[in-house]
Amino acid sequence: MKASEVTLLCVGETLQDHPEHWLQRWQKKLRSALALPPLTADITDEKLQHLFSFLHKIIEQQHKPIIFVTHGRGVYIAIKAAQLYPDSVKGGFFVAPTEKIPENLKPFFSHEGKLPFPSLVIASTDDAQISCAHSQTLANRWGSLFLEAGKCGHFDDVEAFGPWPEGGMVFAQFLTGLKEG
């Protein structure tokens, strides 16, 4: 598949508000990309309901397969969307998933077992929010491919990961490997 053949739903954390962050750049560069509100650490039930209402409207309007591109806590939006819209979500590109999610939301985002779509988890060996080993455990649980990217922190240092061309190449390869239908 090509980026033009899918709808890319991008969701991350508050740090992506910086215009030079890799996820912001990808959203601007890729015409098929749509941004969802970030899953912030202080999200309330009301804001979460708003986020999922917005997500529902977007998914209902799409006529192309949906691929999630997530950073940090954004992965949990993709996982919940997979449960709610199993026929629409066709892939997930998960960068630096984190365990730092408010306690009251953990039951809402729990998912045991394989995801119903192909996915890739990219993890850093020095991420302060989750160990690389635990990222690999999540990837195994979800049936995701796993890529250890070396010392990258949480992939949110704008100076180091502004355009993130290596991530773009991995993403292009991931998309190419997805099958239609």
Short mmCIF file of C-alpha atoms in Angstrom, two decimals, residues 93-97 120-124 135 145-149 155 164 167 170-171:
data_model
loop_
_atom_site.label_atom_id
_atom_site.label_comp_id
_atom_site.label_asym_id
_atom_site.label_seq_id
_atom_site.Cartn_x
_atom_site.Cartn_y
_atom_site.Cartn_z
CA PHE A 93 2.71 2.17 13.35
CA PHE A 94 3.41 2.57 17.07
CA VAL A 95 6.40 4.67 18.13
CA ALA A 96 7.49 4.59 21.77
CA PRO A 97 4.36 3.20 23.41
CA LEU A 120 4.94 -2.35 14.20
CA VAL A 121 6.27 -1.19 17.59
CA ILE A 122 9.40 0.96 17.50
CA ALA A 123 11.21 1.32 20.82
CA SER A 124 14.26 3.04 22.22
CA SER A 135 7.97 -2.52 24.65
CA LEU A 145 6.60 -6.62 14.61
CA PHE A 146 9.26 -5.06 16.83
CA LEU A 147 12.10 -2.70 15.97
CA GLU A 148 14.70 -1.61 18.50
CA ALA A 149 15.93 1.79 17.33
CA PHE A 155 11.46 10.04 20.21
CA TRP A 164 13.21 11.76 11.51
CA GLY A 167 11.40 6.70 10.77
CA VAL A 170 10.66 2.44 8.12
CA PHE A 171 7.10 3.73 7.80
#
